[in-house]
PDB file of N, CA, C and O in Angstrom:
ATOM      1  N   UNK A   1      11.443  -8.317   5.352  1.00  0.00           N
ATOM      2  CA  UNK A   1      10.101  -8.893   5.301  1.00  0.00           C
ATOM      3  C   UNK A   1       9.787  -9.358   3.883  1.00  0.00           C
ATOM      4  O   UNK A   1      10.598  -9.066   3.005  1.00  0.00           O
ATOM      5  N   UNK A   2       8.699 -10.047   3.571  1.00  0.00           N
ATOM      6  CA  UNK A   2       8.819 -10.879   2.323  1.00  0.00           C
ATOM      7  C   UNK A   2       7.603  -9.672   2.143  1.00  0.00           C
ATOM      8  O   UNK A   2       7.099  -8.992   3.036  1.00  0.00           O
ATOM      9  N   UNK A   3       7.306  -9.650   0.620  1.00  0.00           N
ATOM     10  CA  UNK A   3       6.673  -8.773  -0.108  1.00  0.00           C
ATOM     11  C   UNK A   3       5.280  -8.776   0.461  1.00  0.00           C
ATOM     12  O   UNK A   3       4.825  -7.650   0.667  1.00  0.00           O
ATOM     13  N   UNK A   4       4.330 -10.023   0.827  1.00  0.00           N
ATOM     14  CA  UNK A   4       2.727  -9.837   1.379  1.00  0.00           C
ATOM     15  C   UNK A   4       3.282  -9.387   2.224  1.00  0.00           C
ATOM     16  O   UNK A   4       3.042  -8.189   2.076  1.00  0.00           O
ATOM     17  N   UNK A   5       4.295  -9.546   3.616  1.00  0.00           N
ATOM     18  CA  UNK A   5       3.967  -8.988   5.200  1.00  0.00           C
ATOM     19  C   UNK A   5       4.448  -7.100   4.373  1.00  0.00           C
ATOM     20  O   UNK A   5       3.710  -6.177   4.718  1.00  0.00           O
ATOM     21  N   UNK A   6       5.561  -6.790   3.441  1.00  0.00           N
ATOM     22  CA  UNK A   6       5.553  -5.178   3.258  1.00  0.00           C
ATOM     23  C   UNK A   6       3.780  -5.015   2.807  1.00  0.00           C
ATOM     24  O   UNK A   6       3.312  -4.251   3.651  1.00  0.00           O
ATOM     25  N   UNK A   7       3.026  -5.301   2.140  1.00  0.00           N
ATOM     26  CA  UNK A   7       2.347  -4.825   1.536  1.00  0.00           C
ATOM     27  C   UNK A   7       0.881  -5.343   2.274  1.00  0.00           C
ATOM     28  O   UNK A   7      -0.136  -5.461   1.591  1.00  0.00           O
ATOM     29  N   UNK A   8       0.891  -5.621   3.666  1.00  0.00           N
ATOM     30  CA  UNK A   8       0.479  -5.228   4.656  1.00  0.00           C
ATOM     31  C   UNK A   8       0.576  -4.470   5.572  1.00  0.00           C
ATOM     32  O   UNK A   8      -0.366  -3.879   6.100  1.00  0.00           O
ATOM     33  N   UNK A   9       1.759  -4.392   5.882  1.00  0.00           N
ATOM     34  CA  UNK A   9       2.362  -3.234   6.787  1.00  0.00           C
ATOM     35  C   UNK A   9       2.229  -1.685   5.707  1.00  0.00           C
ATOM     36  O   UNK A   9       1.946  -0.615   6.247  1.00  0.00           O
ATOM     37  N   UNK A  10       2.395  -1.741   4.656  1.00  0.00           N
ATOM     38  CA  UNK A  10       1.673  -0.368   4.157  1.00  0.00           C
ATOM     39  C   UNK A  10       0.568  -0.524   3.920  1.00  0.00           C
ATOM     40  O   UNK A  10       0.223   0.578   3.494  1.00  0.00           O
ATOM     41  N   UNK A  11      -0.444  -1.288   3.894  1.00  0.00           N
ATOM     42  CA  UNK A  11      -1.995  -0.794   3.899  1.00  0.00           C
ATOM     43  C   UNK A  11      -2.945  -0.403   5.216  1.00  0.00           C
ATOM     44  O   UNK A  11      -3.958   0.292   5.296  1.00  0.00           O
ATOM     45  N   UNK A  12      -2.091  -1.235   6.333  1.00  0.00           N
ATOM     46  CA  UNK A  12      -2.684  -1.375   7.449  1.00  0.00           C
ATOM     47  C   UNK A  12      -1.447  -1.117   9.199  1.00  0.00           C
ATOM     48  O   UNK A  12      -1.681  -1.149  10.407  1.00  0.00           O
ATOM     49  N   UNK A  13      -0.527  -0.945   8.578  1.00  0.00           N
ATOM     50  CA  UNK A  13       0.517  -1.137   9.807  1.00  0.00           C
ATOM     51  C   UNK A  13       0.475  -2.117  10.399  1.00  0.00           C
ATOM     52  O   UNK A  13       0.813  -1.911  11.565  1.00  0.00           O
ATOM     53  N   UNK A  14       0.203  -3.219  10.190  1.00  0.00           N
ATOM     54  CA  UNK A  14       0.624  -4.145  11.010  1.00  0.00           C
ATOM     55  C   UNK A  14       1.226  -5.286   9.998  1.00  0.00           C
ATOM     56  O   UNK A  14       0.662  -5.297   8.903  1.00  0.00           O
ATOM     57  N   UNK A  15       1.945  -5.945  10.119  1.00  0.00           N
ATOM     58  CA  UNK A  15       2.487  -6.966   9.178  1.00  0.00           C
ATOM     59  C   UNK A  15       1.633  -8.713   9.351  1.00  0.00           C
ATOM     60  O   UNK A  15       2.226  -9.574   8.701  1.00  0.00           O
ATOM     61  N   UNK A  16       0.817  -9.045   9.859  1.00  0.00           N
ATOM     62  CA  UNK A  16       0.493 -10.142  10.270  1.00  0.00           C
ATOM     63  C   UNK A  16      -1.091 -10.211  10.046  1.00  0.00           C
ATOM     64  O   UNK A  16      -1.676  -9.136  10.175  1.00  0.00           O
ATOM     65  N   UNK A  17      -1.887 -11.373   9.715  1.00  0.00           N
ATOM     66  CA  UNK A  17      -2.749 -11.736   9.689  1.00  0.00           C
ATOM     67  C   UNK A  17      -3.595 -12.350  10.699  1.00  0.00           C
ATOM     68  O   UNK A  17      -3.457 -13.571  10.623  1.00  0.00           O
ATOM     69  N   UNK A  18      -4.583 -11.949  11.803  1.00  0.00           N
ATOM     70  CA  UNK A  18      -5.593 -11.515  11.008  1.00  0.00           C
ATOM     71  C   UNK A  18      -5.805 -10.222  11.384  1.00  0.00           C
ATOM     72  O   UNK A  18      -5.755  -9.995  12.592  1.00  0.00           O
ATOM     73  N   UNK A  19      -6.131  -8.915  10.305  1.00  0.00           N
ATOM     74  CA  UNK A  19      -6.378  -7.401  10.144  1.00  0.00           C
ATOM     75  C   UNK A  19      -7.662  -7.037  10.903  1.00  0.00           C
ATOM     76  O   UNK A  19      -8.533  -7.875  10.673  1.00  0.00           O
ATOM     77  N   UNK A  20      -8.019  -6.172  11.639  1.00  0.00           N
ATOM     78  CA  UNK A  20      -9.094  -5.961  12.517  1.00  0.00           C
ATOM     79  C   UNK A  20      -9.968  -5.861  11.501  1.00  0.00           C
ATOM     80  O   UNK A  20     -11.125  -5.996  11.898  1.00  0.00           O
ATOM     81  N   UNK A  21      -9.850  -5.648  10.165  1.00  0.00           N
ATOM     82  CA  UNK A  21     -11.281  -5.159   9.445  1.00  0.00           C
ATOM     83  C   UNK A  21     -10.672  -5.571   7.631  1.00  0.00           C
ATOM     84  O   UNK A  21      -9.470  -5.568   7.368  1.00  0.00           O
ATOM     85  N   UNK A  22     -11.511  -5.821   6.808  1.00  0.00           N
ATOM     86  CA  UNK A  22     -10.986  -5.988   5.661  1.00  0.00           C
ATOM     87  C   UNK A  22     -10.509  -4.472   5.028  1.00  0.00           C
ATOM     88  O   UNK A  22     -11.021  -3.366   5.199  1.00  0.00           O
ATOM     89  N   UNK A  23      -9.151  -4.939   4.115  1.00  0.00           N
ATOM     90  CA  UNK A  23      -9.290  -3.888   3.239  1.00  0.00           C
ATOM     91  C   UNK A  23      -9.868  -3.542   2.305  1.00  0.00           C
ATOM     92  O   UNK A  23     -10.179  -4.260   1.354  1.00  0.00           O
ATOM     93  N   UNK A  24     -10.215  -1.806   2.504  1.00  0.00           N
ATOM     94  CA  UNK A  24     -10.810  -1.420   1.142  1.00  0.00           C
ATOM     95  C   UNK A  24      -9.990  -0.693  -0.068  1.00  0.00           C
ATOM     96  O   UNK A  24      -9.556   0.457  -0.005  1.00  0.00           O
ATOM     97  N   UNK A  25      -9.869  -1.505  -1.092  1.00  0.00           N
ATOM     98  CA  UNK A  25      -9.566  -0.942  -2.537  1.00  0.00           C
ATOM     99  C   UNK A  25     -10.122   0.266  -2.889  1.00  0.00           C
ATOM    100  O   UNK A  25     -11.338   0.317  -3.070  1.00  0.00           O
ATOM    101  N   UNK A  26      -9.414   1.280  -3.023  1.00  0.00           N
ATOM    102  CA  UNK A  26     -10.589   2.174  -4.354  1.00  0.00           C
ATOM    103  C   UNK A  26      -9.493   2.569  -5.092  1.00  0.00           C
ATOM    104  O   UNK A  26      -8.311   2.408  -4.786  1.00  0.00           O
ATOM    105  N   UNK A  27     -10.101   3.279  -6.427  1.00  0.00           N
ATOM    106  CA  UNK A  27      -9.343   3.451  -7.143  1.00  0.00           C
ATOM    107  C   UNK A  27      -9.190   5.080  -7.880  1.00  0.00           C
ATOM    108  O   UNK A  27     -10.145   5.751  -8.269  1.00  0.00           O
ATOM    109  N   UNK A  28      -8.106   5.380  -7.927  1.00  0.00           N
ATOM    110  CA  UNK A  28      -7.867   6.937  -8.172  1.00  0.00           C
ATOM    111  C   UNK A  28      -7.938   7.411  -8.892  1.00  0.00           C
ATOM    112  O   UNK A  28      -8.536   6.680  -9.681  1.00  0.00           O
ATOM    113  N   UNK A  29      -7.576   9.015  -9.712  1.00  0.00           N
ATOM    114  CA  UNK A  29      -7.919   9.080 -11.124  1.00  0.00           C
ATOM    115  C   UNK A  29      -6.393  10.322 -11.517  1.00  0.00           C
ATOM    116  O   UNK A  29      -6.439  11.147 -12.429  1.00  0.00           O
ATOM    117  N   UNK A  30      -4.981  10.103 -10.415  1.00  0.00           N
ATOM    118  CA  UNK A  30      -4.035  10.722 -10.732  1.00  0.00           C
ATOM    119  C   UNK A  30      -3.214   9.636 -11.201  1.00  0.00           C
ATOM    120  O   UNK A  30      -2.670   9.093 -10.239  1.00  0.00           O
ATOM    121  N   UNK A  31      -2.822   8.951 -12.629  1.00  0.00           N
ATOM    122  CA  UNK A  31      -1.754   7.936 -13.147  1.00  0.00           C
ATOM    123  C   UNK A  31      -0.359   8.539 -12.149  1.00  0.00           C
ATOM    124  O   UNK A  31       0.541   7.927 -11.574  1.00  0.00           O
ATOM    125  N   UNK A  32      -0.612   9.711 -12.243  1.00  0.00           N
ATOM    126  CA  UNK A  32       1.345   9.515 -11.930  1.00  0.00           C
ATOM    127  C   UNK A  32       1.754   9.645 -10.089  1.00  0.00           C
ATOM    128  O   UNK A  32       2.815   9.838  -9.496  1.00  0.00           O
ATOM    129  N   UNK A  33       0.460   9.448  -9.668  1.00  0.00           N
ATOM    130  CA  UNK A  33       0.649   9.348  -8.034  1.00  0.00           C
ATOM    131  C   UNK A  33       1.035   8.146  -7.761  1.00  0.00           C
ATOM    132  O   UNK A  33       0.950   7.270  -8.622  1.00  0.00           O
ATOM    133  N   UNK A  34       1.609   7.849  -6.307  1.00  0.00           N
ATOM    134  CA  UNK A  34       1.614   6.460  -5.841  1.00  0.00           C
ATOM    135  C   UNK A  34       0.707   5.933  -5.484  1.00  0.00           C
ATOM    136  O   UNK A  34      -0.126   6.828  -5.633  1.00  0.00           O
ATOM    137  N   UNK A  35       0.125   5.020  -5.055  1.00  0.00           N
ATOM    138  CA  UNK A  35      -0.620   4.220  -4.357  1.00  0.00           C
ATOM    139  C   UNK A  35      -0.379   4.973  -2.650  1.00  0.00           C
ATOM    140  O   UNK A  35       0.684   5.224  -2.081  1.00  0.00           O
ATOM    141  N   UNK A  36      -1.604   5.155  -2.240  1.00  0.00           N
ATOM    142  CA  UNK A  36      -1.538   5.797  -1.137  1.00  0.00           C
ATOM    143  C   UNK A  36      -2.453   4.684  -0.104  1.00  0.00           C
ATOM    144  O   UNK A  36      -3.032   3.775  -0.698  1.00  0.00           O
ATOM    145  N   UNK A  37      -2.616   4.762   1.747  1.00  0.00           N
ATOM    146  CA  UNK A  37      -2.862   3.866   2.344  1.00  0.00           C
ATOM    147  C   UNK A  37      -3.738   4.636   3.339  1.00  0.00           C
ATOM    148  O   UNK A  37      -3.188   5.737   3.375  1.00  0.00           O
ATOM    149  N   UNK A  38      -4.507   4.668   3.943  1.00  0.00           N
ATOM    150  CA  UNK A  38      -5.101   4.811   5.595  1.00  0.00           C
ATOM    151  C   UNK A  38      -4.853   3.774   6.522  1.00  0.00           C
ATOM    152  O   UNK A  38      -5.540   2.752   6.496  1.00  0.00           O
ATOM    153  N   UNK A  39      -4.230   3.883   7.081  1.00  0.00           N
ATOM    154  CA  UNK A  39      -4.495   2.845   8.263  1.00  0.00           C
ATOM    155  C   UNK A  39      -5.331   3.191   9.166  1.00  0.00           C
ATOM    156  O   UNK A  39      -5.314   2.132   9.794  1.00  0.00           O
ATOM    157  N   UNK A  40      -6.078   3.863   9.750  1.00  0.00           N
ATOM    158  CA  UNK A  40      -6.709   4.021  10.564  1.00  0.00           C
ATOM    159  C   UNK A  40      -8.282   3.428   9.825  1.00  0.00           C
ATOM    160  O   UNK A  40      -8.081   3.145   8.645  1.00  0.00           O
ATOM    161  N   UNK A  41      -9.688   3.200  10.232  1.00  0.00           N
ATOM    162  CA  UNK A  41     -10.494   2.781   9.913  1.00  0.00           C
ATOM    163  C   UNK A  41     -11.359   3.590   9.141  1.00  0.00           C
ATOM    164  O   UNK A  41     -11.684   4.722   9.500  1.00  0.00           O
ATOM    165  N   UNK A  42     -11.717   3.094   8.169  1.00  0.00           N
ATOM    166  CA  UNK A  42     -11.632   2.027   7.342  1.00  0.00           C
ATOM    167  C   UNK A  42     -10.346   1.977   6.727  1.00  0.00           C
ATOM    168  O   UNK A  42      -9.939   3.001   6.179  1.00  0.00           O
ATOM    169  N   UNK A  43      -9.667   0.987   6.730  1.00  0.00           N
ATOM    170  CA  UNK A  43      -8.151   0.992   6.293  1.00  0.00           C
ATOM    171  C   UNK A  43      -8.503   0.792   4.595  1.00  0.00           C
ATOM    172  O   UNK A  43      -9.393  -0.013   4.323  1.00  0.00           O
ATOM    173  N   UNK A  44      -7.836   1.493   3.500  1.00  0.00           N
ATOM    174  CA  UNK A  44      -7.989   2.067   2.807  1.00  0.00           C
ATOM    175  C   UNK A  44      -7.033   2.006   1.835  1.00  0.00           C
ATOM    176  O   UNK A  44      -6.426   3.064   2.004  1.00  0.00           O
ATOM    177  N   UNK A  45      -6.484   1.402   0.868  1.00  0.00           N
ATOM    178  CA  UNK A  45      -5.424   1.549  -0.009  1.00  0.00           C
ATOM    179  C   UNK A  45      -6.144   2.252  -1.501  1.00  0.00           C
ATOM    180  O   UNK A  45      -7.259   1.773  -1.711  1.00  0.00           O
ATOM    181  N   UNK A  46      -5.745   3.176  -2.436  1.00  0.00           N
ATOM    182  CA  UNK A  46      -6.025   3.781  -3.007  1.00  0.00           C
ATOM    183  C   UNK A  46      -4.906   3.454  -3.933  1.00  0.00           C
ATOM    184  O   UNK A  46      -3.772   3.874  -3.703  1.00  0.00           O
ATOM    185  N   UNK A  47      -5.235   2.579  -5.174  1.00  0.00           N
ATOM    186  CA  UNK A  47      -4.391   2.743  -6.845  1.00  0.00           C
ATOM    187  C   UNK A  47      -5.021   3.379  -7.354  1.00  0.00           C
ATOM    188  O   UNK A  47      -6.229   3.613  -7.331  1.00  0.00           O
ATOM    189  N   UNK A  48      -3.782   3.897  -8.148  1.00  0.00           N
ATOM    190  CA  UNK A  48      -3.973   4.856  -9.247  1.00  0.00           C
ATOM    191  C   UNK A  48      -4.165   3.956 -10.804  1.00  0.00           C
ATOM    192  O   UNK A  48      -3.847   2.778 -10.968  1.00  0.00           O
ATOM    193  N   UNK A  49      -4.706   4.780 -11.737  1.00  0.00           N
ATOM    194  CA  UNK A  49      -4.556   3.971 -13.115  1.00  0.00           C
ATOM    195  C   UNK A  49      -3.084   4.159 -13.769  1.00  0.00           C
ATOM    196  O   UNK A  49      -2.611   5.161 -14.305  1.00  0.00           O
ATOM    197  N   UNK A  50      -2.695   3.300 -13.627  1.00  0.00           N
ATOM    198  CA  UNK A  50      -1.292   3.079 -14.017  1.00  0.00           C
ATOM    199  C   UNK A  50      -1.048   2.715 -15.541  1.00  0.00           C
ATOM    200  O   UNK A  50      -1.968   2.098 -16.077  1.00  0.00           O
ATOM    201  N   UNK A  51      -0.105   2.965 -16.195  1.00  0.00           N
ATOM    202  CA  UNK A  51       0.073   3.101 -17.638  1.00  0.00           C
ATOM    203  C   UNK A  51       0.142   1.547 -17.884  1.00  0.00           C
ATOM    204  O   UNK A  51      -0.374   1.103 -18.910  1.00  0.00           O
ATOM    205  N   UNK A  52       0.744   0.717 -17.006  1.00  0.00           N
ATOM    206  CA  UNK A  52       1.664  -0.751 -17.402  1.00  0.00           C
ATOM    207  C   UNK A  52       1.407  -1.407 -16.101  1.00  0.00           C
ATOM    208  O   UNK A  52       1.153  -0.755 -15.089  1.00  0.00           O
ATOM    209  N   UNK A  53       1.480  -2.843 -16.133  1.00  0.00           N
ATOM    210  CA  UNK A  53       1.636  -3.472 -14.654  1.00  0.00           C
ATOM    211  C   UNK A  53       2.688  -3.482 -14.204  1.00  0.00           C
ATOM    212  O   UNK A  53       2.986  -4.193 -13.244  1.00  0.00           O
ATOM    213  N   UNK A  54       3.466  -2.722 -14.774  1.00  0.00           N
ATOM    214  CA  UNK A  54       5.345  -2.832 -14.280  1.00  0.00           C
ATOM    215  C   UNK A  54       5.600  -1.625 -13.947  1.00  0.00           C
ATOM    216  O   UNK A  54       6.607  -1.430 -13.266  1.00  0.00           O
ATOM    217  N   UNK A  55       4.588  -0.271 -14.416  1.00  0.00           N
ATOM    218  CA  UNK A  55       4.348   0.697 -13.430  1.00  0.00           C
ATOM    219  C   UNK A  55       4.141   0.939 -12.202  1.00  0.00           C
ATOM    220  O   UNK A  55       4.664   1.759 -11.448  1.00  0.00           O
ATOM    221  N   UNK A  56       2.957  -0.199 -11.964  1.00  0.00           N
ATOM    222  CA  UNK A  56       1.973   0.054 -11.051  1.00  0.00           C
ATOM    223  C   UNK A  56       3.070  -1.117  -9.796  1.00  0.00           C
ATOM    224  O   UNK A  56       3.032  -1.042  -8.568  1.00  0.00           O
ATOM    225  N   UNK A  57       3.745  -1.878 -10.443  1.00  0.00           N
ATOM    226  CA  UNK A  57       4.998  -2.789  -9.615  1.00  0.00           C
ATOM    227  C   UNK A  57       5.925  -1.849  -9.147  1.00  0.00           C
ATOM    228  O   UNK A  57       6.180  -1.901  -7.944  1.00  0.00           O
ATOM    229  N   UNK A  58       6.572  -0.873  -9.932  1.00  0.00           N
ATOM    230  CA  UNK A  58       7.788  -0.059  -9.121  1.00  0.00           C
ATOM    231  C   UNK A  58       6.921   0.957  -8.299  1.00  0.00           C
ATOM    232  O   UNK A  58       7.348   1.414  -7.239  1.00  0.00           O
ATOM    233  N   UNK A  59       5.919   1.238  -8.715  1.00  0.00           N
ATOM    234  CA  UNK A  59       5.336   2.597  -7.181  1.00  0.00           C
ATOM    235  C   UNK A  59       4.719   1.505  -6.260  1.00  0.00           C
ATOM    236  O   UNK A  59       4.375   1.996  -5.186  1.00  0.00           O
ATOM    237  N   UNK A  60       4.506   0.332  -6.347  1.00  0.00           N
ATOM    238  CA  UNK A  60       4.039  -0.700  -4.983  1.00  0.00           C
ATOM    239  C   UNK A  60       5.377  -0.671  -4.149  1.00  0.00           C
ATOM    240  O   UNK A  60       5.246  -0.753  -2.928  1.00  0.00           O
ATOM    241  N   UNK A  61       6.685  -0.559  -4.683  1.00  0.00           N
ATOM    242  CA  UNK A  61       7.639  -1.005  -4.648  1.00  0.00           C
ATOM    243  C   UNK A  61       8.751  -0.159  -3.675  1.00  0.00           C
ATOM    244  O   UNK A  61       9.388  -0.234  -2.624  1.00  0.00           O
ATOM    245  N   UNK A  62       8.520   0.578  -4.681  1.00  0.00           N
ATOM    246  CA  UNK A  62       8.718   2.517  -3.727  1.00  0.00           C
ATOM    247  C   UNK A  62       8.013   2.480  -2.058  1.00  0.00           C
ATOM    248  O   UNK A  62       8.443   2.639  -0.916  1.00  0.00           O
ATOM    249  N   UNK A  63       6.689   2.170  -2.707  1.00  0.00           N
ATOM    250  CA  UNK A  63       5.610   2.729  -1.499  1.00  0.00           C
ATOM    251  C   UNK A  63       5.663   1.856  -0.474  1.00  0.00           C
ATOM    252  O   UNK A  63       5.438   2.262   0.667  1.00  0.00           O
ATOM    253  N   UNK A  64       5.980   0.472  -0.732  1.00  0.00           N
ATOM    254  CA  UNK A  64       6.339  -0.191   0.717  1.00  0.00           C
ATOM    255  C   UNK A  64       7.672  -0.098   1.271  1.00  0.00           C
ATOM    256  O   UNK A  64       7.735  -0.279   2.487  1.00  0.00           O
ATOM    257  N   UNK A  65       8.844   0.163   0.607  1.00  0.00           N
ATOM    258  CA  UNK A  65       9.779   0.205   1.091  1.00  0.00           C
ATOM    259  C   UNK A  65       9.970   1.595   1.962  1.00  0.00           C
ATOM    260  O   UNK A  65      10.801   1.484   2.863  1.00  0.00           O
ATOM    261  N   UNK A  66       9.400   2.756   1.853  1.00  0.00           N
ATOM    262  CA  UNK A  66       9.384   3.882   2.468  1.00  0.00           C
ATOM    263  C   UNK A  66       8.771   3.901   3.446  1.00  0.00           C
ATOM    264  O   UNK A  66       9.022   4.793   4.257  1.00  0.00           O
ATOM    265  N   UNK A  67       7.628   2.819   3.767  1.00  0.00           N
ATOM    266  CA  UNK A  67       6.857   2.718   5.032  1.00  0.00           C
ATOM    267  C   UNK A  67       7.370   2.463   6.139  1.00  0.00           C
ATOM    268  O   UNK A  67       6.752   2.261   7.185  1.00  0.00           O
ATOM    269  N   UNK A  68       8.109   2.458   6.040  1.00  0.00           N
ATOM    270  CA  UNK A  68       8.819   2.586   7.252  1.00  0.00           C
ATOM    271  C   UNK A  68       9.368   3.615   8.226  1.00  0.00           C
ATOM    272  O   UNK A  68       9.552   3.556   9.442  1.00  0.00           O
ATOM    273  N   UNK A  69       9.587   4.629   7.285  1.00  0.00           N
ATOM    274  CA  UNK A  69       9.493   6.423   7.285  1.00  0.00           C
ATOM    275  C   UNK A  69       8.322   6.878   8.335  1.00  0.00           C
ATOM    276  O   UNK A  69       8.333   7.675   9.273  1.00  0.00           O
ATOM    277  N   UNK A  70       7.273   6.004   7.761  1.00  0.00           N
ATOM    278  CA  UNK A  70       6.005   7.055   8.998  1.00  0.00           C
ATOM    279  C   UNK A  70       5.993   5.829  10.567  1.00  0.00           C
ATOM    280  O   UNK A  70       5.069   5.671  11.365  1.00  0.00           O
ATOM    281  N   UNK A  71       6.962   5.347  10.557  1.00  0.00           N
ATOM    282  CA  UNK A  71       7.503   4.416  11.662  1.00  0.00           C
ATOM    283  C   UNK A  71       5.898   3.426  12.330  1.00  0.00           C
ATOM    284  O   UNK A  71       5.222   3.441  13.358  1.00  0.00           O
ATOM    285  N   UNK A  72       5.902   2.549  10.808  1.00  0.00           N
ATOM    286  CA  UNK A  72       4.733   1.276  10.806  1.00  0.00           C
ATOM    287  C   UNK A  72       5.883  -0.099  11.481  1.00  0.00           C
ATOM    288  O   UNK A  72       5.816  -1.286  11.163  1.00  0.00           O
ATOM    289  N   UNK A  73       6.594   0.352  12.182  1.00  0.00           N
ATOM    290  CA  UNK A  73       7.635  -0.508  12.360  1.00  0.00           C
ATOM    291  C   UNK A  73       6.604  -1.737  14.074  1.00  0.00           C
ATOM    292  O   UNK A  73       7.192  -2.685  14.594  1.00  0.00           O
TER     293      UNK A  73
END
């Protein structure tokens, strides 16, 4: 999958547009966690304050490729 459909399919489980509801951003206060997701409603992605944008790129990076683990397939 190309990087927007992963990084839909980890915020929301589904890979395709259009999402039953917008996502909501918030933002965390653990730097060294990943970026975490709800899919269920309100679908929910949660960043952390990240040291670098090349931080906050390899745990996006991590975190969609593992989604597949909680079988968003």
């Amino acid at each position: 999958l190309e990087q927007r459909a992963k990084l839909l399919l980890f915020c929301s489980g589904q890979t395709r547009l259009p999402l039953p509801e917008k996502i909501k951003v918030v933002s965390g206060d653990e730097p060294g966690k990943f970026p975490t997701a709800h899919t269920c409603s309100p679908i929910t992605l949660t960043i952390q304050p990240y040291e670098s944008v090349e931080d906050a790129l390899q745990k996006f990076v991590v975190s969609m490729a593992h989604a597949y683990e909680y079988a968003f397939v």
